[in-house]
PDB file of C-alpha atoms in Angstrom:
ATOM      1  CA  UNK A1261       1.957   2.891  15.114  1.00 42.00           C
ATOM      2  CA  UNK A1262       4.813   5.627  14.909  1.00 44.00           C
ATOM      3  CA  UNK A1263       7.030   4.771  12.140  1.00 46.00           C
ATOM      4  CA  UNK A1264      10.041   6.992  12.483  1.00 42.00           C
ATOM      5  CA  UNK A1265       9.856   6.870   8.523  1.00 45.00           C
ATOM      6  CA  UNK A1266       6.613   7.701   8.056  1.00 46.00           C
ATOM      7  CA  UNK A1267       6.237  11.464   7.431  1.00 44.00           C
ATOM      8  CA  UNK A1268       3.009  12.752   8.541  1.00 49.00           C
ATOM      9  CA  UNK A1269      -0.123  12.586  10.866  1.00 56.00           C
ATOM     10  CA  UNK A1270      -2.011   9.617  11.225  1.00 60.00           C
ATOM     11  CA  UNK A1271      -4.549   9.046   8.599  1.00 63.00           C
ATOM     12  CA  UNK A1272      -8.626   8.647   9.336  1.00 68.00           C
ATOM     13  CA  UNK A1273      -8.260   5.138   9.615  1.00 73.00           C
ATOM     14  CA  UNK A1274      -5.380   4.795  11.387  1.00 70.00           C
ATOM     15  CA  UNK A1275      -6.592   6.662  14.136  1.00 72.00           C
ATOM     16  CA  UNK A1276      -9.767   4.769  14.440  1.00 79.00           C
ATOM     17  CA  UNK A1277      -7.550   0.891  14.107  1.00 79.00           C
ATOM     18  CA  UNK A1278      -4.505   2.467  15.726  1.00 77.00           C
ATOM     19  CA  UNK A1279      -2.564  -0.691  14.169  1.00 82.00           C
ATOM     20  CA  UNK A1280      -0.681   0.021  10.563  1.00 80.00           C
ATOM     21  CA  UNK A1281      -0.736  -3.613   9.568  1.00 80.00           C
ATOM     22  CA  UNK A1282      -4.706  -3.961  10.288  1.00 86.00           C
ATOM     23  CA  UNK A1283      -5.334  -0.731   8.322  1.00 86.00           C
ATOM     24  CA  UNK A1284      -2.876  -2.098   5.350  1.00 85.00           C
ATOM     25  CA  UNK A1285      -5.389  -5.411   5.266  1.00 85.00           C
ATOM     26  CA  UNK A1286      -8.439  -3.084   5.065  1.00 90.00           C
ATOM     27  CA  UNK A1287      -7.394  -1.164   2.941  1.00 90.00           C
ATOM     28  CA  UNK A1288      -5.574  -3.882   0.627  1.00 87.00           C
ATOM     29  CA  UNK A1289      -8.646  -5.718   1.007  1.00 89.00           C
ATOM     30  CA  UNK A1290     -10.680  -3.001  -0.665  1.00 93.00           C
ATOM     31  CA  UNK A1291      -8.232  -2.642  -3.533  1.00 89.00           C
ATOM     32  CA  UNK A1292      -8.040  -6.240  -3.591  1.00 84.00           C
ATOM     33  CA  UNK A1293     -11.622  -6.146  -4.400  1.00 91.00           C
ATOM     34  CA  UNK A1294     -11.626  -3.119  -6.679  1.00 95.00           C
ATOM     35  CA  UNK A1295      -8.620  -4.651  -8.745  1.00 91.00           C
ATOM     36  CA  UNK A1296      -9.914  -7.901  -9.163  1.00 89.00           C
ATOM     37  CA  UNK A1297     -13.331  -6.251 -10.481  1.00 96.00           C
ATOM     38  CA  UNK A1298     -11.501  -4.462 -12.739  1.00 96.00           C
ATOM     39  CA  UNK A1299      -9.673  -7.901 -14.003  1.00 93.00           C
ATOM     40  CA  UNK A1300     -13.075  -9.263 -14.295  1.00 96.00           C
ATOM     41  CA  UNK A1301     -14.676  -6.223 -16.452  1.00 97.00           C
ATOM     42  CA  UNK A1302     -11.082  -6.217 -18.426  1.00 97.00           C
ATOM     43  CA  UNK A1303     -11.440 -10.159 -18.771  1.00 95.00           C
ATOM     44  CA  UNK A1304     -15.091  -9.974 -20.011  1.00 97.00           C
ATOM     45  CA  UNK A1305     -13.810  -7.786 -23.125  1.00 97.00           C
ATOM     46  CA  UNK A1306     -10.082  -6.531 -23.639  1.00 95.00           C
ATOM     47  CA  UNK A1307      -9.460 -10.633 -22.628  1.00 95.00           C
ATOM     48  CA  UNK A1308     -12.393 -12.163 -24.721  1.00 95.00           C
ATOM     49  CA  UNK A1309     -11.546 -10.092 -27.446  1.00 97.00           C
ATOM     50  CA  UNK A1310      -7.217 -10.660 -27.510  1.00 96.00           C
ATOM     51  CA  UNK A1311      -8.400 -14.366 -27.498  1.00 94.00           C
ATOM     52  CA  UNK A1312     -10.148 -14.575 -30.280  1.00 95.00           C
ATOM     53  CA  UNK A1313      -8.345 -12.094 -31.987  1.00 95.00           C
ATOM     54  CA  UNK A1314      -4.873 -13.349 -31.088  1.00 95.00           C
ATOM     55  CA  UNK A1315      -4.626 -16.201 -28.391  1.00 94.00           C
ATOM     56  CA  UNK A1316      -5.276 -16.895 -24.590  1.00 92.00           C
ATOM     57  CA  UNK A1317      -2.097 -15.879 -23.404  1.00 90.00           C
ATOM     58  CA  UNK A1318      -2.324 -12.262 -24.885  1.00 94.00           C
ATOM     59  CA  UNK A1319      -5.318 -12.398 -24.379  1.00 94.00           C
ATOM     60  CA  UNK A1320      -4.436 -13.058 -19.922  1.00 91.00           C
ATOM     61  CA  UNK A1321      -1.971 -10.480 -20.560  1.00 91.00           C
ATOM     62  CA  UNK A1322      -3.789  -7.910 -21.999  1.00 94.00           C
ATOM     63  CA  UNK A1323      -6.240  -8.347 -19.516  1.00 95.00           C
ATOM     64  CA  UNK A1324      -3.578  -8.110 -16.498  1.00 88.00           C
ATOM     65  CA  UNK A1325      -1.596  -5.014 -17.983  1.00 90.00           C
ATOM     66  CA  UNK A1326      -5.029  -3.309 -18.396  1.00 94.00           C
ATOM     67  CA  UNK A1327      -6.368  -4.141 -14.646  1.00 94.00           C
ATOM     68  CA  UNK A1328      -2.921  -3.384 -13.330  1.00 88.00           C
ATOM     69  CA  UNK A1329      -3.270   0.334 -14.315  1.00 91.00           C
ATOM     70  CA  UNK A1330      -6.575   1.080 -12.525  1.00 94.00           C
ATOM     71  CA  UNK A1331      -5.750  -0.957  -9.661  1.00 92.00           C
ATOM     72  CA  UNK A1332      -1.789   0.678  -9.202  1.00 90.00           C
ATOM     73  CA  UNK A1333      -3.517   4.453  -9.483  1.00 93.00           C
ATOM     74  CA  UNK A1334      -6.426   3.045  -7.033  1.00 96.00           C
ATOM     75  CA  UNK A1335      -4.379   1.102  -4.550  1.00 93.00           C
ATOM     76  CA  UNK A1336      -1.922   4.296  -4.814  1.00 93.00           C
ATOM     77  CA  UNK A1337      -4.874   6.639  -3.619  1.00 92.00           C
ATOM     78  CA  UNK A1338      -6.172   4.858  -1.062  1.00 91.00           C
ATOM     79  CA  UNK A1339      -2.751   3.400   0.744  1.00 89.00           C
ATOM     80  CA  UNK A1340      -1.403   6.874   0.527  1.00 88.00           C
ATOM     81  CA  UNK A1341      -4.205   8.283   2.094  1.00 85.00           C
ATOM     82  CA  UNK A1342      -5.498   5.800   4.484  1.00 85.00           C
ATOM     83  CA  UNK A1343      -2.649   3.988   5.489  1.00 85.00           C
ATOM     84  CA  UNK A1344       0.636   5.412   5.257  1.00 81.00           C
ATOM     85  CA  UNK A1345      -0.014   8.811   5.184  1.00 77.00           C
ATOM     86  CA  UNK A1346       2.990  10.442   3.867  1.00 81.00           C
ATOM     87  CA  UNK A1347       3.036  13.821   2.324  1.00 80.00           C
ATOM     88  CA  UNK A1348       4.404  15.562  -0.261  1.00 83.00           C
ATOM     89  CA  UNK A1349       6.839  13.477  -3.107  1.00 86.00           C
ATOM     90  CA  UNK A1350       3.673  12.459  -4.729  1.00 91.00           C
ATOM     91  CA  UNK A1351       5.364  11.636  -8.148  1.00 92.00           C
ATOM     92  CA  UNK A1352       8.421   9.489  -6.381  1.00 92.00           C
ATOM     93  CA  UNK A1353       6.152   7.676  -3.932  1.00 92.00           C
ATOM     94  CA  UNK A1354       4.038   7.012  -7.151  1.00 93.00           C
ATOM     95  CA  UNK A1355       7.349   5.499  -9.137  1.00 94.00           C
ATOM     96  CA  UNK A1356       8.532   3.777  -6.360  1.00 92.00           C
ATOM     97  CA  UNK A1357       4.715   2.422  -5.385  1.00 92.00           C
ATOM     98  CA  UNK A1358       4.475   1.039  -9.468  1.00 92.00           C
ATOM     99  CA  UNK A1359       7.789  -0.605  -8.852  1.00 93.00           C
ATOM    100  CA  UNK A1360       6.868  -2.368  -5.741  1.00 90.00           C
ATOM    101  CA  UNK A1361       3.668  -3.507  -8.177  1.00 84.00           C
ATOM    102  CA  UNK A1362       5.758  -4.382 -11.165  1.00 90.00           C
ATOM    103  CA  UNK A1363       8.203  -7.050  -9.485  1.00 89.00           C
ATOM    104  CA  UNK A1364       4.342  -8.293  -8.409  1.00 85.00           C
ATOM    105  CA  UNK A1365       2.732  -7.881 -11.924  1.00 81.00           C
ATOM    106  CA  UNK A1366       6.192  -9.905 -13.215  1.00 90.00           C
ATOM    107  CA  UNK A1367       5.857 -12.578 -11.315  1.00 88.00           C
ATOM    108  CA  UNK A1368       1.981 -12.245 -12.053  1.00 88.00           C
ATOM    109  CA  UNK A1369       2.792 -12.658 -15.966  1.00 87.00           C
ATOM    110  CA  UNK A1370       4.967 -15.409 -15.604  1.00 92.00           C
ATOM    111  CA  UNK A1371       2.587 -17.563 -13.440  1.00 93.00           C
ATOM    112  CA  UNK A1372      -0.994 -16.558 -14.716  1.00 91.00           C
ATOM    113  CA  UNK A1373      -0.385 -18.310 -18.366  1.00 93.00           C
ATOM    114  CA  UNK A1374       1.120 -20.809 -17.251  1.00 94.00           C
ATOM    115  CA  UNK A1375      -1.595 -21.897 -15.032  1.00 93.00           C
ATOM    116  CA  UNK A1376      -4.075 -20.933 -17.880  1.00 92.00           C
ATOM    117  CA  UNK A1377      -2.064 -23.171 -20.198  1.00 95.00           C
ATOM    118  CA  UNK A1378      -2.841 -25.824 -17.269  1.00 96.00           C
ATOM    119  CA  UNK A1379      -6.540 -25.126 -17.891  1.00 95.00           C
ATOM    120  CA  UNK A1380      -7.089 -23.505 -14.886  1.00 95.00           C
ATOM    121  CA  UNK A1381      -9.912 -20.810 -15.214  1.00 93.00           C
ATOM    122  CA  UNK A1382      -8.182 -16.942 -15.746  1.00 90.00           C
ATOM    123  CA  UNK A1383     -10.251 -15.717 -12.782  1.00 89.00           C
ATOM    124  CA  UNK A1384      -9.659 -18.422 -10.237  1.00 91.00           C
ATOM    125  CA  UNK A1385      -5.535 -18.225 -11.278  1.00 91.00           C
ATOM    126  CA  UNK A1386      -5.527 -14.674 -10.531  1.00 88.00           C
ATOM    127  CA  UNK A1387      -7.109 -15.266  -7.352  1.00 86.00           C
ATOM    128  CA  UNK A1388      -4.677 -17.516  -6.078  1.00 88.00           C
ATOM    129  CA  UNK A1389      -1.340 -15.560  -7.269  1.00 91.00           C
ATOM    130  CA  UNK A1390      -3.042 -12.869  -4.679  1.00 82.00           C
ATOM    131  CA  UNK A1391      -1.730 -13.981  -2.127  1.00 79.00           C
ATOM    132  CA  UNK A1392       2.026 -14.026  -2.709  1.00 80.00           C
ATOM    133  CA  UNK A1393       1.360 -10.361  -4.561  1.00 83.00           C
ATOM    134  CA  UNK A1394      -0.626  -9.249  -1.095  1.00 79.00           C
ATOM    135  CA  UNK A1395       2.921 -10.189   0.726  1.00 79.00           C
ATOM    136  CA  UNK A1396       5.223  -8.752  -1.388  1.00 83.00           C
ATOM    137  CA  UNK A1397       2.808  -5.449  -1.374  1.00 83.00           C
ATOM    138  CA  UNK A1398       3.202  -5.146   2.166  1.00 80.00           C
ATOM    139  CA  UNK A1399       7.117  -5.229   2.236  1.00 85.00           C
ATOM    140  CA  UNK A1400       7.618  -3.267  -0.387  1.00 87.00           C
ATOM    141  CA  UNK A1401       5.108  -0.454   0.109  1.00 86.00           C
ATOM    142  CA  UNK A1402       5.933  -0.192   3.758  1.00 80.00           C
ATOM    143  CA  UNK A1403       9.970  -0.286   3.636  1.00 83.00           C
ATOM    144  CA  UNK A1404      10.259   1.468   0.199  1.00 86.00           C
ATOM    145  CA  UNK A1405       7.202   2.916  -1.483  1.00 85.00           C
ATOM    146  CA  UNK A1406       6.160   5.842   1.778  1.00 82.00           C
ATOM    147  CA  UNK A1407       9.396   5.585   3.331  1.00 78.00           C
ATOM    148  CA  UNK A1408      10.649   8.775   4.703  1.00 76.00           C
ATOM    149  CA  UNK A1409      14.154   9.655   5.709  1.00 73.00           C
ATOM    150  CA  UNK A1410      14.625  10.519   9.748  1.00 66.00           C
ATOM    151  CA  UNK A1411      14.973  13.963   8.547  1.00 59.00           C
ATOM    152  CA  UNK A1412      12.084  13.885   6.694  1.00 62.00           C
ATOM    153  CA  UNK A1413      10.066  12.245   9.300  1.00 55.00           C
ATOM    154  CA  UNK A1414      11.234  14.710  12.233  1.00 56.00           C
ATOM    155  CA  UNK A1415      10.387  17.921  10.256  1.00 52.00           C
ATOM    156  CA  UNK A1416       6.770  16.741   9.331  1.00 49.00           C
ATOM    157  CA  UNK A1417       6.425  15.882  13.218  1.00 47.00           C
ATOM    158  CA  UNK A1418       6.932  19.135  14.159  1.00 47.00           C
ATOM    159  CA  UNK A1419       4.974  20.759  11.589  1.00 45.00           C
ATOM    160  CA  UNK A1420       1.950  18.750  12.867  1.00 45.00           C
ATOM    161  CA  UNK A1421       2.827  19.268  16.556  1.00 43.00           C
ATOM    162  CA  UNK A1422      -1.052  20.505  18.070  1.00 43.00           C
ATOM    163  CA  UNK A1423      -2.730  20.290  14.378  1.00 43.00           C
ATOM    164  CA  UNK A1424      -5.085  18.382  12.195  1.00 44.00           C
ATOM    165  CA  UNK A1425      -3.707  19.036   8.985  1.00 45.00           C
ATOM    166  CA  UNK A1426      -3.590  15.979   7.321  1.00 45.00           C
ATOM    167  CA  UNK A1427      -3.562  16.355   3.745  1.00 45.00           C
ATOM    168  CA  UNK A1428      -0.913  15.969   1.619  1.00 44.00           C
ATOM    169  CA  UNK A1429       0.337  19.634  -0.379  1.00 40.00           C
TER     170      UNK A1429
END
């Protein structure tokens, strides 16, 4: 559960699961969820309206680029908070956590239109590219996006040595 890496006490629901990879499925599960609702509300208009107005494959992209924001700030929150509990370097966990989710959006826009153009429904493509994203999420998020250098790591241990304080300055 101690990450040399990982700056920072235990988050809430890593001390309840005590197991980092558990709380990253949780937790990735939830976004998971969240993101693919927002895909579905963006698909339902941004999408319906780029296809008529344009085509289906601006259309799929518009609705990806558009569900990709709200789910990289979401999934940001809640991994941060819940999983990896890191603190401070908000903005360069941030870049590093969109580029973790961009080499998974890229390979995203190269395989949703083309299943589209295949005629497979938008909804049930997306669905199926989750699961190489979900993989590529984990490794990147937990060997780049919250990693913390040993010096980093040490000097937030000892700040936290007989406290509670878990949130991030």
């Amino acid at each position: 559960m101690n990450d040399p890496q990982q700056a920072g006490a235990p988050g809430p629901l890593l001390r309840l699961i005590r197991d980092q990879r558990i709380a990253f499925l949780l937790v990735g599960a939830t976004n998971t969820g969240v993101g693919f609702l927002f895909f579905i509300a963006f698909d339902l208009t941004v999408g319906a309206w780029l296809d008529e107005a344009v085509n289906e494959t601006v259309g799929s992209l518009g609705t990806l680029a558009c569900a990709h924001v709200l789910g990289v700030l979401f999934a940001f929150v809640m991994y941060r908070r819940f999983v990896f509990k890191v603190r401070g370097h908000v903005w360069r966990d941030l870049a590093r956590f969109e580029s973790v989710y961009l080499v998974a959006i890229a390979i995203n826009a190269v395989i949703l239109p083309v299943l589209v153009g295949f005629g497979w429904n938008r909804i049930l493509a997306q669905l199926s590219i989750l699961v190489v994203t979900t993989a590529i999420s984990w490794f990147g998020h937990k060997g780049f996006s919250f990693r913390r250098g040993a010096a980093e790591a040490e000097a937030a241990t000892e700040l936290h040595v007989g406290t509670d304080t878990t949130e991030p300055r």
